Amino acid sequence: MQQRDGYITDVSYPLHFHKEMQPVWLTHIIKTLGCTVPDLNEPYRYCELGCGPGINLLVAAATNPVGEFLGIDFNKEHISSAQKLAKELNIENIRFIEASFDEFAEQNTETFDFIVSHGTWSWLPPKAQAGILQLIYKSLKPQGLVYLHYMCYPGAARLTAMQKVLHEAAKATAGTSVQGIKNGMQLLRTLANNGAGLFIDNPEIEKELLELEKELPAYLAHEFLTDYWHPQHSADLHRIVSQTG
């Protein structure tokens, strides 16, 4: 298992599309709540932190030609794949930069109407989280929109014990992150099949395991093998973000 800053780098994140990140979805929801939103008919700038192979950003750029789109990721393979796909699709209003969030926040001089990040907040070390907040404080335009997706308590509590098993199993595995997550999933299944107290006392956790077993190993590796796996209560995250400015 290869890592950088506690996060795996030896397997690419699968091409998962999240409609909630699209400009039209974001502006519609926020406008419905009575707030001012960027005008999608006028030029605007959109930055995704942790863009992975770029599928969400590529869809946004292809369907919003007046926007300028920028993806940031510290995984070289992610950036290479995203750039290749953008070239193949002839999407010109998009760029990708290989950088950590704190590096980009420190060096960036651009401003954005949208700053978005899906999932990565809950997997990051403190310095990377600080980079996200620094970028928002320094680079978000007035009345710009932030989308910050994260793993949330209390719902994520049912995953806590399983994540620990998966992480420890992967650490003990000589090989790739995918091999590690497969070993961890096999261990969880063995525990469940043999009546481990966690599953007997918490039937909902076995239901969650059944759902996880349907997912791609690469997805599970990114979800659970970070050294900084930390869901948060919404109130705590709201407090952290509000203190940013």
JSON list of C-alpha atoms in Angstrom, two decimals:
[
{"chain": "A", "resi": 1, "resn": "MET", "atom": "CA", "xyz": [0.00, 0.00, 0.00]},
{"chain": "A", "resi": 2, "resn": "GLN", "atom": "CA", "xyz": [1.46, 3.33, -1.09]},
{"chain": "A", "resi": 3, "resn": "GLN", "atom": "CA", "xyz": [0.48, 6.56, 0.66]},
{"chain": "A", "resi": 4, "resn": "ARG", "atom": "CA", "xyz": [1.16, 10.28, 0.67]},
{"chain": "A", "resi": 5, "resn": "ASP", "atom": "CA", "xyz": [0.24, 12.26, 3.78]},
{"chain": "A", "resi": 6, "resn": "GLY", "atom": "CA", "xyz": [-1.61, 9.19, 5.01]},
{"chain": "A", "resi": 7, "resn": "TYR", "atom": "CA", "xyz": [-3.75, 8.85, 1.87]},
{"chain": "A", "resi": 8, "resn": "ILE", "atom": "CA", "xyz": [-3.44, 5.99, -0.62]},
{"chain": "A", "resi": 9, "resn": "THR", "atom": "CA", "xyz": [-1.90, 6.72, -4.02]},
{"chain": "A", "resi": 10, "resn": "ASP", "atom": "CA", "xyz": [-1.45, 3.29, -5.60]},
{"chain": "A", "resi": 11, "resn": "VAL", "atom": "CA", "xyz": [-4.99, 2.91, -6.95]},
{"chain": "A", "resi": 12, "resn": "SER", "atom": "CA", "xyz": [-7.12, 5.42, -8.86]},
{"chain": "A", "resi": 13, "resn": "TYR", "atom": "CA", "xyz": [-10.50, 6.53, -7.59]},
{"chain": "A", "resi": 14, "resn": "PRO", "atom": "CA", "xyz": [-13.32, 5.04, -9.72]},
{"chain": "A", "resi": 15, "resn": "LEU", "atom": "CA", "xyz": [-15.33, 7.22, -12.10]},
{"chain": "A", "resi": 16, "resn": "HIS", "atom": "CA", "xyz": [-18.19, 8.13, -9.77]},
{"chain": "A", "resi": 17, "resn": "PHE", "atom": "CA", "xyz": [-20.51, 10.93, -10.91]},
{"chain": "A", "resi": 18, "resn": "HIS", "atom": "CA", "xyz": [-22.13, 13.17, -8.28]},
{"chain": "A", "resi": 19, "resn": "LYS", "atom": "CA", "xyz": [-24.88, 15.36, -9.73]},
{"chain": "A", "resi": 20, "resn": "GLU", "atom": "CA", "xyz": [-24.91, 17.50, -6.58]},
{"chain": "A", "resi": 21, "resn": "MET", "atom": "CA", "xyz": [-21.59, 19.03, -7.65]},
{"chain": "A", "resi": 22, "resn": "GLN", "atom": "CA", "xyz": [-22.85, 20.33, -10.98]},
{"chain": "A", "resi": 23, "resn": "PRO", "atom": "CA", "xyz": [-23.24, 24.12, -11.26]},
{"chain": "A", "resi": 24, "resn": "VAL", "atom": "CA", "xyz": [-26.88, 23.94, -12.34]},
{"chain": "A", "resi": 25, "resn": "TRP", "atom": "CA", "xyz": [-27.77, 21.71, -9.38]},
{"chain": "A", "resi": 26, "resn": "LEU", "atom": "CA", "xyz": [-25.92, 23.85, -6.85]},
{"chain": "A", "resi": 27, "resn": "THR", "atom": "CA", "xyz": [-27.36, 27.14, -8.06]},
{"chain": "A", "resi": 28, "resn": "HIS", "atom": "CA", "xyz": [-30.90, 25.76, -8.24]},
{"chain": "A", "resi": 29, "resn": "ILE", "atom": "CA", "xyz": [-30.79, 24.46, -4.66]},
{"chain": "A", "resi": 30, "resn": "ILE", "atom": "CA", "xyz": [-29.25, 27.61, -3.21]},
{"chain": "A", "resi": 31, "resn": "LYS", "atom": "CA", "xyz": [-31.57, 29.89, -5.17]},
{"chain": "A", "resi": 32, "resn": "THR", "atom": "CA", "xyz": [-34.55, 27.90, -3.90]},
{"chain": "A", "resi": 33, "resn": "LEU", "atom": "CA", "xyz": [-33.33, 28.64, -0.37]},
{"chain": "A", "resi": 34, "resn": "GLY", "atom": "CA", "xyz": [-33.55, 32.35, -1.16]},
{"chain": "A", "resi": 35, "resn": "CYS", "atom": "CA", "xyz": [-29.87, 33.14, -1.60]},
{"chain": "A", "resi": 36, "resn": "THR", "atom": "CA", "xyz": [-28.02, 34.91, -4.40]},
{"chain": "A", "resi": 37, "resn": "VAL", "atom": "CA", "xyz": [-26.13, 32.61, -6.77]},
{"chain": "A", "resi": 38, "resn": "PRO", "atom": "CA", "xyz": [-23.62, 33.06, -9.61]},
{"chain": "A", "resi": 39, "resn": "ASP", "atom": "CA", "xyz": [-25.23, 33.67, -13.00]},
{"chain": "A", "resi": 40, "resn": "LEU", "atom": "CA", "xyz": [-24.50, 30.62, -15.16]},
{"chain": "A", "resi": 41, "resn": "ASN", "atom": "CA", "xyz": [-25.21, 32.64, -18.30]},
{"chain": "A", "resi": 42, "resn": "GLU", "atom": "CA", "xyz": [-22.20, 34.85, -17.57]},
{"chain": "A", "resi": 43, "resn": "PRO", "atom": "CA", "xyz": [-18.54, 33.77, -17.36]},
{"chain": "A", "resi": 44, "resn": "TYR", "atom": "CA", "xyz": [-17.69, 32.15, -14.03]},
{"chain": "A", "resi": 45, "resn": "ARG", "atom": "CA", "xyz": [-14.90, 30.11, -12.47]},
{"chain": "A", "resi": 46, "resn": "TYR", "atom": "CA", "xyz": [-15.24, 26.75, -10.74]},
{"chain": "A", "resi": 47, "resn": "CYS", "atom": "CA", "xyz": [-12.58, 24.88, -8.72]},
{"chain": "A", "resi": 48, "resn": "GLU", "atom": "CA", "xyz": [-12.77, 21.27, -7.54]},
{"chain": "A", "resi": 49, "resn": "LEU", "atom": "CA", "xyz": [-10.43, 20.11, -4.79]},
{"chain": "A", "resi": 50, "resn": "GLY", "atom": "CA", "xyz": [-9.74, 16.39, -5.00]},
{"chain": "A", "resi": 51, "resn": "CYS", "atom": "CA", "xyz": [-10.97, 16.00, -8.55]},
{"chain": "A", "resi": 52, "resn": "GLY", "atom": "CA", "xyz": [-9.75, 12.41, -8.95]},
{"chain": "A", "resi": 53, "resn": "PRO", "atom": "CA", "xyz": [-9.83, 11.27, -12.61]},
{"chain": "A", "resi": 54, "resn": "GLY", "atom": "CA", "xyz": [-11.99, 14.31, -13.34]},
{"chain": "A", "resi": 55, "resn": "ILE", "atom": "CA", "xyz": [-15.36, 12.86, -14.35]},
{"chain": "A", "resi": 56, "resn": "ASN", "atom": "CA", "xyz": [-17.49, 15.39, -12.43]},
{"chain": "A", "resi": 57, "resn": "LEU", "atom": "CA", "xyz": [-15.42, 18.33, -13.62]},
{"chain": "A", "resi": 58, "resn": "LEU", "atom": "CA", "xyz": [-15.39, 17.12, -17.23]},
{"chain": "A", "resi": 59, "resn": "VAL", "atom": "CA", "xyz": [-19.17, 16.79, -17.28]},
{"chain": "A", "resi": 60, "resn": "ALA", "atom": "CA", "xyz": [-19.51, 20.27, -15.79]},
{"chain": "A", "resi": 61, "resn": "ALA", "atom": "CA", "xyz": [-17.12, 21.80, -18.33]},
{"chain": "A", "resi": 62, "resn": "ALA", "atom": "CA", "xyz": [-18.73, 20.05, -21.29]},
{"chain": "A", "resi": 63, "resn": "THR", "atom": "CA", "xyz": [-22.22, 21.21, -20.34]},
{"chain": "A", "resi": 64, "resn": "ASN", "atom": "CA", "xyz": [-21.28, 24.74, -19.23]},
{"chain": "A", "resi": 65, "resn": "PRO", "atom": "CA", "xyz": [-19.17, 26.32, -21.99]},
{"chain": "A", "resi": 66, "resn": "VAL", "atom": "CA", "xyz": [-19.17, 29.81, -20.43]},
{"chain": "A", "resi": 67, "resn": "GLY", "atom": "CA", "xyz": [-17.54, 28.50, -17.26]},
{"chain": "A", "resi": 68, "resn": "GLU", "atom": "CA", "xyz": [-13.83, 27.96, -16.60]},
{"chain": "A", "resi": 69, "resn": "PHE", "atom": "CA", "xyz": [-13.08, 24.79, -14.63]},
{"chain": "A", "resi": 70, "resn": "LEU", "atom": "CA", "xyz": [-10.02, 23.85, -12.58]},
{"chain": "A", "resi": 71, "resn": "GLY", "atom": "CA", "xyz": [-9.31, 20.51, -10.91]},
{"chain": "A", "resi": 72, "resn": "ILE", "atom": "CA", "xyz": [-6.76, 19.99, -8.13]},
{"chain": "A", "resi": 73, "resn": "ASP", "atom": "CA", "xyz": [-5.41, 16.61, -7.01]},
{"chain": "A", "resi": 74, "resn": "PHE", "atom": "CA", "xyz": [-2.06, 15.43, -5.65]},
{"chain": "A", "resi": 75, "resn": "ASN", "atom": "CA", "xyz": [-2.31, 12.03, -7.32]},
{"chain": "A", "resi": 76, "resn": "LYS", "atom": "CA", "xyz": [-0.25, 12.14, -10.51]},
{"chain": "A", "resi": 77, "resn": "GLU", "atom": "CA", "xyz": [-2.24, 9.32, -12.12]},
{"chain": "A", "resi": 78, "resn": "HIS", "atom": "CA", "xyz": [-5.52, 11.11, -11.47]},
{"chain": "A", "resi": 79, "resn": "ILE", "atom": "CA", "xyz": [-4.29, 14.29, -13.13]},
{"chain": "A", "resi": 80, "resn": "SER", "atom": "CA", "xyz": [-2.80, 12.43, -16.08]},
{"chain": "A", "resi": 81, "resn": "SER", "atom": "CA", "xyz": [-6.04, 10.51, -16.68]},
{"chain": "A", "resi": 82, "resn": "ALA", "atom": "CA", "xyz": [-8.15, 13.65, -16.42]},
{"chain": "A", "resi": 83, "resn": "GLN", "atom": "CA", "xyz": [-5.95, 15.60, -18.84]},
{"chain": "A", "resi": 84, "resn": "LYS", "atom": "CA", "xyz": [-5.99, 12.73, -21.32]},
{"chain": "A", "resi": 85, "resn": "LEU", "atom": "CA", "xyz": [-9.77, 12.45, -21.22]},
{"chain": "A", "resi": 86, "resn": "ALA", "atom": "CA", "xyz": [-10.23, 16.21, -21.61]},
{"chain": "A", "resi": 87, "resn": "LYS", "atom": "CA", "xyz": [-8.01, 16.14, -24.69]},
{"chain": "A", "resi": 88, "resn": "GLU", "atom": "CA", "xyz": [-9.83, 13.14, -26.19]},
{"chain": "A", "resi": 89, "resn": "LEU", "atom": "CA", "xyz": [-13.19, 14.86, -25.65]},
{"chain": "A", "resi": 90, "resn": "ASN", "atom": "CA", "xyz": [-11.88, 18.21, -26.94]},
{"chain": "A", "resi": 91, "resn": "ILE", "atom": "CA", "xyz": [-13.00, 20.03, -23.80]},
{"chain": "A", "resi": 92, "resn": "GLU", "atom": "CA", "xyz": [-11.02, 23.27, -23.73]},
{"chain": "A", "resi": 93, "resn": "ASN", "atom": "CA", "xyz": [-12.50, 25.21, -20.81]},
{"chain": "A", "resi": 94, "resn": "ILE", "atom": "CA", "xyz": [-10.83, 22.99, -18.21]},
{"chain": "A", "resi": 95, "resn": "ARG", "atom": "CA", "xyz": [-7.43, 22.69, -16.52]},
{"chain": "A", "resi": 96, "resn": "PHE", "atom": "CA", "xyz": [-5.91, 20.29, -14.02]},
{"chain": "A", "resi": 97, "resn": "ILE", "atom": "CA", "xyz": [-3.10, 20.94, -11.53]},
{"chain": "A", "resi": 98, "resn": "GLU", "atom": "CA", "xyz": [-1.15, 18.33, -9.60]},
{"chain": "A", "resi": 99, "resn": "ALA", "atom": "CA", "xyz": [-0.81, 19.75, -6.08]},
{"chain": "A", "resi": 100, "resn": "SER", "atom": "CA", "xyz": [-1.82, 19.18, -2.49]},
{"chain": "A", "resi": 101, "resn": "PHE", "atom": "CA", "xyz": [-4.56, 21.42, -1.14]},
{"chain": "A", "resi": 102, "resn": "ASP", "atom": "CA", "xyz": [-2.26, 23.33, 1.19]},
{"chain": "A", "resi": 103, "resn": "GLU", "atom": "CA", "xyz": [0.29, 23.85, -1.60]},
{"chain": "A", "resi": 104, "resn": "PHE", "atom": "CA", "xyz": [-2.36, 25.12, -3.99]},
{"chain": "A", "resi": 105, "resn": "ALA", "atom": "CA", "xyz": [-3.98, 27.38, -1.39]},
{"chain": "A", "resi": 106, "resn": "GLU", "atom": "CA", "xyz": [-0.62, 28.96, -0.62]},
{"chain": "A", "resi": 107, "resn": "GLN", "atom": "CA", "xyz": [0.36, 29.55, -4.26]},
{"chain": "A", "resi": 108, "resn": "ASN", "atom": "CA", "xyz": [-3.00, 30.32, -5.87]},
{"chain": "A", "resi": 109, "resn": "THR", "atom": "CA", "xyz": [-3.79, 33.85, -7.03]},
{"chain": "A", "resi": 110, "resn": "GLU", "atom": "CA", "xyz": [-7.08, 33.11, -8.83]},
{"chain": "A", "resi": 111, "resn": "THR", "atom": "CA", "xyz": [-10.59, 33.68, -7.51]},
{"chain": "A", "resi": 112, "resn": "PHE", "atom": "CA", "xyz": [-13.60, 31.40, -7.97]},
{"chain": "A", "resi": 113, "resn": "ASP", "atom": "CA", "xyz": [-17.38, 31.55, -8.04]},
{"chain": "A", "resi": 114, "resn": "PHE", "atom": "CA", "xyz": [-17.54, 27.90, -6.96]},
{"chain": "A", "resi": 115, "resn": "ILE", "atom": "CA", "xyz": [-15.20, 25.89, -4.73]},
{"chain": "A", "resi": 116, "resn": "VAL", "atom": "CA", "xyz": [-16.26, 22.27, -4.32]},
{"chain": "A", "resi": 117, "resn": "SER", "atom": "CA", "xyz": [-14.88, 19.11, -2.72]},
{"chain": "A", "resi": 118, "resn": "HIS", "atom": "CA", "xyz": [-16.61, 15.75, -2.42]},
{"chain": "A", "resi": 119, "resn": "GLY", "atom": "CA", "xyz": [-15.71, 13.34, 0.37]},
{"chain": "A", "resi": 120, "resn": "THR", "atom": "CA", "xyz": [-12.07, 14.22, 0.76]},
{"chain": "A", "resi": 121, "resn": "TRP", "atom": "CA", "xyz": [-12.49, 16.39, 3.89]},
{"chain": "A", "resi": 122, "resn": "SER", "atom": "CA", "xyz": [-13.10, 13.29, 6.01]},
{"chain": "A", "resi": 123, "resn": "TRP", "atom": "CA", "xyz": [-9.90, 11.60, 4.78]},
{"chain": "A", "resi": 124, "resn": "LEU", "atom": "CA", "xyz": [-7.42, 14.46, 5.16]},
{"chain": "A", "resi": 125, "resn": "PRO", "atom": "CA", "xyz": [-4.69, 15.42, 7.63]},
{"chain": "A", "resi": 126, "resn": "PRO", "atom": "CA", "xyz": [-5.16, 18.76, 9.42]},
{"chain": "A", "resi": 127, "resn": "LYS", "atom": "CA", "xyz": [-2.79, 20.67, 7.11]},
{"chain": "A", "resi": 128, "resn": "ALA", "atom": "CA", "xyz": [-4.82, 19.65, 4.04]},
{"chain": "A", "resi": 129, "resn": "GLN", "atom": "CA", "xyz": [-8.08, 20.62, 5.74]},
{"chain": "A", "resi": 130, "resn": "ALA", "atom": "CA", "xyz": [-6.50, 23.95, 6.61]},
{"chain": "A", "resi": 131, "resn": "GLY", "atom": "CA", "xyz": [-5.60, 24.33, 2.93]},
{"chain": "A", "resi": 132, "resn": "ILE", "atom": "CA", "xyz": [-9.25, 23.96, 1.94]},
{"chain": "A", "resi": 133, "resn": "LEU", "atom": "CA", "xyz": [-10.33, 26.58, 4.46]},
{"chain": "A", "resi": 134, "resn": "GLN", "atom": "CA", "xyz": [-7.50, 28.92, 3.43]},
{"chain": "A", "resi": 135, "resn": "LEU", "atom": "CA", "xyz": [-8.52, 28.67, -0.21]},
{"chain": "A", "resi": 136, "resn": "ILE", "atom": "CA", "xyz": [-12.16, 29.39, 0.62]},
{"chain": "A", "resi": 137, "resn": "TYR", "atom": "CA", "xyz": [-11.20, 32.40, 2.73]},
{"chain": "A", "resi": 138, "resn": "LYS", "atom": "CA", "xyz": [-8.72, 33.79, 0.22]},
{"chain": "A", "resi": 139, "resn": "SER", "atom": "CA", "xyz": [-10.12, 32.81, -3.16]},
{"chain": "A", "resi": 140, "resn": "LEU", "atom": "CA", "xyz": [-13.93, 32.58, -3.01]},
{"chain": "A", "resi": 141, "resn": "LYS", "atom": "CA", "xyz": [-15.62, 35.53, -4.70]},
{"chain": "A", "resi": 142, "resn": "PRO", "atom": "CA", "xyz": [-18.32, 37.49, -2.85]},
{"chain": "A", "resi": 143, "resn": "GLN", "atom": "CA", "xyz": [-21.60, 35.54, -3.06]},
{"chain": "A", "resi": 144, "resn": "GLY", "atom": "CA", "xyz": [-19.66, 32.52, -4.35]},
{"chain": "A", "resi": 145, "resn": "LEU", "atom": "CA", "xyz": [-20.75, 28.99, -3.45]},
{"chain": "A", "resi": 146, "resn": "VAL", "atom": "CA", "xyz": [-18.91, 26.31, -1.46]},
{"chain": "A", "resi": 147, "resn": "TYR", "atom": "CA", "xyz": [-19.82, 22.62, -1.63]},
{"chain": "A", "resi": 148, "resn": "LEU", "atom": "CA", "xyz": [-18.01, 20.66, 1.10]},
{"chain": "A", "resi": 149, "resn": "HIS", "atom": "CA", "xyz": [-19.11, 17.03, 1.30]},
{"chain": "A", "resi": 150, "resn": "TYR", "atom": "CA", "xyz": [-18.00, 14.98, 4.31]},
{"chain": "A", "resi": 151, "resn": "MET", "atom": "CA", "xyz": [-18.78, 11.83, 6.27]},
{"chain": "A", "resi": 152, "resn": "CYS", "atom": "CA", "xyz": [-21.23, 12.75, 9.00]},
{"chain": "A", "resi": 153, "resn": "TYR", "atom": "CA", "xyz": [-22.10, 11.50, 12.46]},
{"chain": "A", "resi": 154, "resn": "PRO", "atom": "CA", "xyz": [-24.30, 9.98, 13.75]},
{"chain": "A", "resi": 155, "resn": "GLY", "atom": "CA", "xyz": [-24.91, 8.02, 10.53]},
{"chain": "A", "resi": 156, "resn": "ALA", "atom": "CA", "xyz": [-21.22, 7.21, 10.02]},
{"chain": "A", "resi": 157, "resn": "ALA", "atom": "CA", "xyz": [-20.99, 5.64, 13.49]},
{"chain": "A", "resi": 158, "resn": "ARG", "atom": "CA", "xyz": [-22.04, 2.26, 12.08]},
{"chain": "A", "resi": 159, "resn": "LEU", "atom": "CA", "xyz": [-18.91, 2.30, 9.89]},
{"chain": "A", "resi": 160, "resn": "THR", "atom": "CA", "xyz": [-16.38, 3.11, 12.61]},
{"chain": "A", "resi": 161, "resn": "ALA", "atom": "CA", "xyz": [-15.60, -0.43, 13.79]},
{"chain": "A", "resi": 162, "resn": "MET", "atom": "CA", "xyz": [-15.49, -1.82, 10.26]},
{"chain": "A", "resi": 163, "resn": "GLN", "atom": "CA", "xyz": [-13.14, 0.95, 9.12]},
{"chain": "A", "resi": 164, "resn": "LYS", "atom": "CA", "xyz": [-10.72, 0.07, 11.90]},
{"chain": "A", "resi": 165, "resn": "VAL", "atom": "CA", "xyz": [-10.71, -3.59, 10.85]},
{"chain": "A", "resi": 166, "resn": "LEU", "atom": "CA", "xyz": [-10.21, -2.69, 7.19]},
{"chain": "A", "resi": 167, "resn": "HIS", "atom": "CA", "xyz": [-7.42, -0.24, 7.93]},
{"chain": "A", "resi": 168, "resn": "GLU", "atom": "CA", "xyz": [-5.53, -2.63, 10.21]},
{"chain": "A", "resi": 169, "resn": "ALA", "atom": "CA", "xyz": [-5.92, -5.53, 7.77]},
{"chain": "A", "resi": 170, "resn": "ALA", "atom": "CA", "xyz": [-4.58, -3.41, 4.93]},
{"chain": "A", "resi": 171, "resn": "LYS", "atom": "CA", "xyz": [-1.62, -2.24, 7.01]},
{"chain": "A", "resi": 172, "resn": "ALA", "atom": "CA", "xyz": [-0.76, -5.89, 7.69]},
{"chain": "A", "resi": 173, "resn": "THR", "atom": "CA", "xyz": [-1.00, -6.83, 4.01]},
{"chain": "A", "resi": 174, "resn": "ALA", "atom": "CA", "xyz": [2.09, -6.91, 1.81]},
{"chain": "A", "resi": 175, "resn": "GLY", "atom": "CA", "xyz": [0.83, -5.60, -1.50]},
{"chain": "A", "resi": 176, "resn": "THR", "atom": "CA", "xyz": [-1.47, -2.99, -2.98]},
{"chain": "A", "resi": 177, "resn": "SER", "atom": "CA", "xyz": [-4.31, -1.08, -1.38]},
{"chain": "A", "resi": 178, "resn": "VAL", "atom": "CA", "xyz": [-6.75, -3.22, -3.36]},
{"chain": "A", "resi": 179, "resn": "GLN", "atom": "CA", "xyz": [-5.21, -6.39, -1.94]},
{"chain": "A", "resi": 180, "resn": "GLY", "atom": "CA", "xyz": [-5.37, -4.88, 1.53]},
{"chain": "A", "resi": 181, "resn": "ILE", "atom": "CA", "xyz": [-9.04, -3.92, 1.27]},
{"chain": "A", "resi": 182, "resn": "LYS", "atom": "CA", "xyz": [-9.92, -7.36, -0.08]},
{"chain": "A", "resi": 183, "resn": "ASN", "atom": "CA", "xyz": [-8.24, -8.99, 2.91]},
{"chain": "A", "resi": 184, "resn": "GLY", "atom": "CA", "xyz": [-10.07, -6.65, 5.25]},
{"chain": "A", "resi": 185, "resn": "MET", "atom": "CA", "xyz": [-13.44, -7.35, 3.66]},
{"chain": "A", "resi": 186, "resn": "GLN", "atom": "CA", "xyz": [-12.81, -11.10, 3.88]},
{"chain": "A", "resi": 187, "resn": "LEU", "atom": "CA", "xyz": [-12.01, -10.70, 7.58]},
{"chain": "A", "resi": 188, "resn": "LEU", "atom": "CA", "xyz": [-15.21, -8.75, 8.21]},
{"chain": "A", "resi": 189, "resn": "ARG", "atom": "CA", "xyz": [-17.24, -11.39, 6.40]},
{"chain": "A", "resi": 190, "resn": "THR", "atom": "CA", "xyz": [-15.60, -14.14, 8.47]},
{"chain": "A", "resi": 191, "resn": "LEU", "atom": "CA", "xyz": [-16.41, -12.26, 11.67]},
{"chain": "A", "resi": 192, "resn": "ALA", "atom": "CA", "xyz": [-20.01, -11.74, 10.60]},
{"chain": "A", "resi": 193, "resn": "ASN", "atom": "CA", "xyz": [-20.48, -15.38, 9.55]},
{"chain": "A", "resi": 194, "resn": "ASN", "atom": "CA", "xyz": [-19.09, -16.62, 12.85]},
{"chain": "A", "resi": 195, "resn": "GLY", "atom": "CA", "xyz": [-21.30, -14.52, 15.08]},
{"chain": "A", "resi": 196, "resn": "ALA", "atom": "CA", "xyz": [-18.93, -11.78, 16.21]},
{"chain": "A", "resi": 197, "resn": "GLY", "atom": "CA", "xyz": [-20.58, -9.64, 18.86]},
{"chain": "A", "resi": 198, "resn": "LEU", "atom": "CA", "xyz": [-20.39, -6.49, 16.75]},
{"chain": "A", "resi": 199, "resn": "PHE", "atom": "CA", "xyz": [-22.73, -8.01, 14.17]},
{"chain": "A", "resi": 200, "resn": "ILE", "atom": "CA", "xyz": [-24.96, -9.85, 16.65]},
{"chain": "A", "resi": 201, "resn": "ASP", "atom": "CA", "xyz": [-25.54, -6.75, 18.76]},
{"chain": "A", "resi": 202, "resn": "ASN", "atom": "CA", "xyz": [-25.84, -4.43, 15.76]},
{"chain": "A", "resi": 203, "resn": "PRO", "atom": "CA", "xyz": [-27.78, -6.07, 12.89]},
{"chain": "A", "resi": 204, "resn": "GLU", "atom": "CA", "xyz": [-27.66, -2.81, 10.93]},
{"chain": "A", "resi": 205, "resn": "ILE", "atom": "CA", "xyz": [-23.88, -3.14, 10.67]},
{"chain": "A", "resi": 206, "resn": "GLU", "atom": "CA", "xyz": [-24.16, -6.44, 8.83]},
{"chain": "A", "resi": 207, "resn": "LYS", "atom": "CA", "xyz": [-26.62, -4.80, 6.43]},
{"chain": "A", "resi": 208, "resn": "GLU", "atom": "CA", "xyz": [-24.00, -2.12, 5.85]},
{"chain": "A", "resi": 209, "resn": "LEU", "atom": "CA", "xyz": [-21.39, -4.81, 5.21]},
{"chain": "A", "resi": 210, "resn": "LEU", "atom": "CA", "xyz": [-23.63, -6.38, 2.59]},
{"chain": "A", "resi": 211, "resn": "GLU", "atom": "CA", "xyz": [-23.85, -3.03, 0.82]},
{"chain": "A", "resi": 212, "resn": "LEU", "atom": "CA", "xyz": [-20.08, -2.52, 0.98]},
{"chain": "A", "resi": 213, "resn": "GLU", "atom": "CA", "xyz": [-19.53, -5.94, -0.58]},
{"chain": "A", "resi": 214, "resn": "LYS", "atom": "CA", "xyz": [-21.28, -4.67, -3.71]},
{"chain": "A", "resi": 215, "resn": "GLU", "atom": "CA", "xyz": [-18.74, -1.88, -4.21]},
{"chain": "A", "resi": 216, "resn": "LEU", "atom": "CA", "xyz": [-15.52, -1.90, -6.22]},
{"chain": "A", "resi": 217, "resn": "PRO", "atom": "CA", "xyz": [-12.41, -2.63, -4.13]},
{"chain": "A", "resi": 218, "resn": "ALA", "atom": "CA", "xyz": [-10.78, 0.57, -5.44]},
{"chain": "A", "resi": 219, "resn": "TYR", "atom": "CA", "xyz": [-13.70, 2.63, -4.12]},
{"chain": "A", "resi": 220, "resn": "LEU", "atom": "CA", "xyz": [-13.54, 0.93, -0.72]},
{"chain": "A", "resi": 221, "resn": "ALA", "atom": "CA", "xyz": [-9.79, 1.48, -0.54]},
{"chain": "A", "resi": 222, "resn": "HIS", "atom": "CA", "xyz": [-10.22, 5.23, -0.97]},
{"chain": "A", "resi": 223, "resn": "GLU", "atom": "CA", "xyz": [-13.13, 5.33, 1.47]},
{"chain": "A", "resi": 224, "resn": "PHE", "atom": "CA", "xyz": [-11.51, 3.44, 4.32]},
{"chain": "A", "resi": 225, "resn": "LEU", "atom": "CA", "xyz": [-7.71, 3.17, 4.10]},
{"chain": "A", "resi": 226, "resn": "THR", "atom": "CA", "xyz": [-6.68, 6.72, 4.88]},
{"chain": "A", "resi": 227, "resn": "ASP", "atom": "CA", "xyz": [-4.75, 7.23, 8.12]},
{"chain": "A", "resi": 228, "resn": "TYR", "atom": "CA", "xyz": [-7.01, 10.24, 8.80]},
{"chain": "A", "resi": 229, "resn": "TRP", "atom": "CA", "xyz": [-10.51, 8.76, 8.67]},
{"chain": "A", "resi": 230, "resn": "HIS", "atom": "CA", "xyz": [-12.66, 11.10, 10.73]},
{"chain": "A", "resi": 231, "resn": "PRO", "atom": "CA", "xyz": [-16.38, 11.67, 10.22]},
{"chain": "A", "resi": 232, "resn": "GLN", "atom": "CA", "xyz": [-17.69, 14.75, 12.02]},
{"chain": "A", "resi": 233, "resn": "HIS", "atom": "CA", "xyz": [-20.92, 16.03, 13.48]},
{"chain": "A", "resi": 234, "resn": "SER", "atom": "CA", "xyz": [-22.45, 18.76, 11.33]},
{"chain": "A", "resi": 235, "resn": "ALA", "atom": "CA", "xyz": [-22.44, 21.24, 14.22]},
{"chain": "A", "resi": 236, "resn": "ASP", "atom": "CA", "xyz": [-18.70, 20.79, 14.67]},
{"chain": "A", "resi": 237, "resn": "LEU", "atom": "CA", "xyz": [-17.91, 21.29, 10.99]},
{"chain": "A", "resi": 238, "resn": "HIS", "atom": "CA", "xyz": [-20.21, 24.30, 10.74]},
{"chain": "A", "resi": 239, "resn": "ARG", "atom": "CA", "xyz": [-18.33, 25.83, 13.67]},
{"chain": "A", "resi": 240, "resn": "ILE", "atom": "CA", "xyz": [-14.94, 25.18, 12.04]},
{"chain": "A", "resi": 241, "resn": "VAL", "atom": "CA", "xyz": [-16.01, 26.69, 8.73]},
{"chain": "A", "resi": 242, "resn": "SER", "atom": "CA", "xyz": [-17.68, 29.71, 10.34]},
{"chain": "A", "resi": 243, "resn": "GLN", "atom": "CA", "xyz": [-14.44, 30.55, 12.14]},
{"chain": "A", "resi": 244, "resn": "THR", "atom": "CA", "xyz": [-12.67, 30.76, 8.78]},
{"chain": "A", "resi": 245, "resn": "GLY", "atom": "CA", "xyz": [-14.28, 34.11, 7.97]}
]
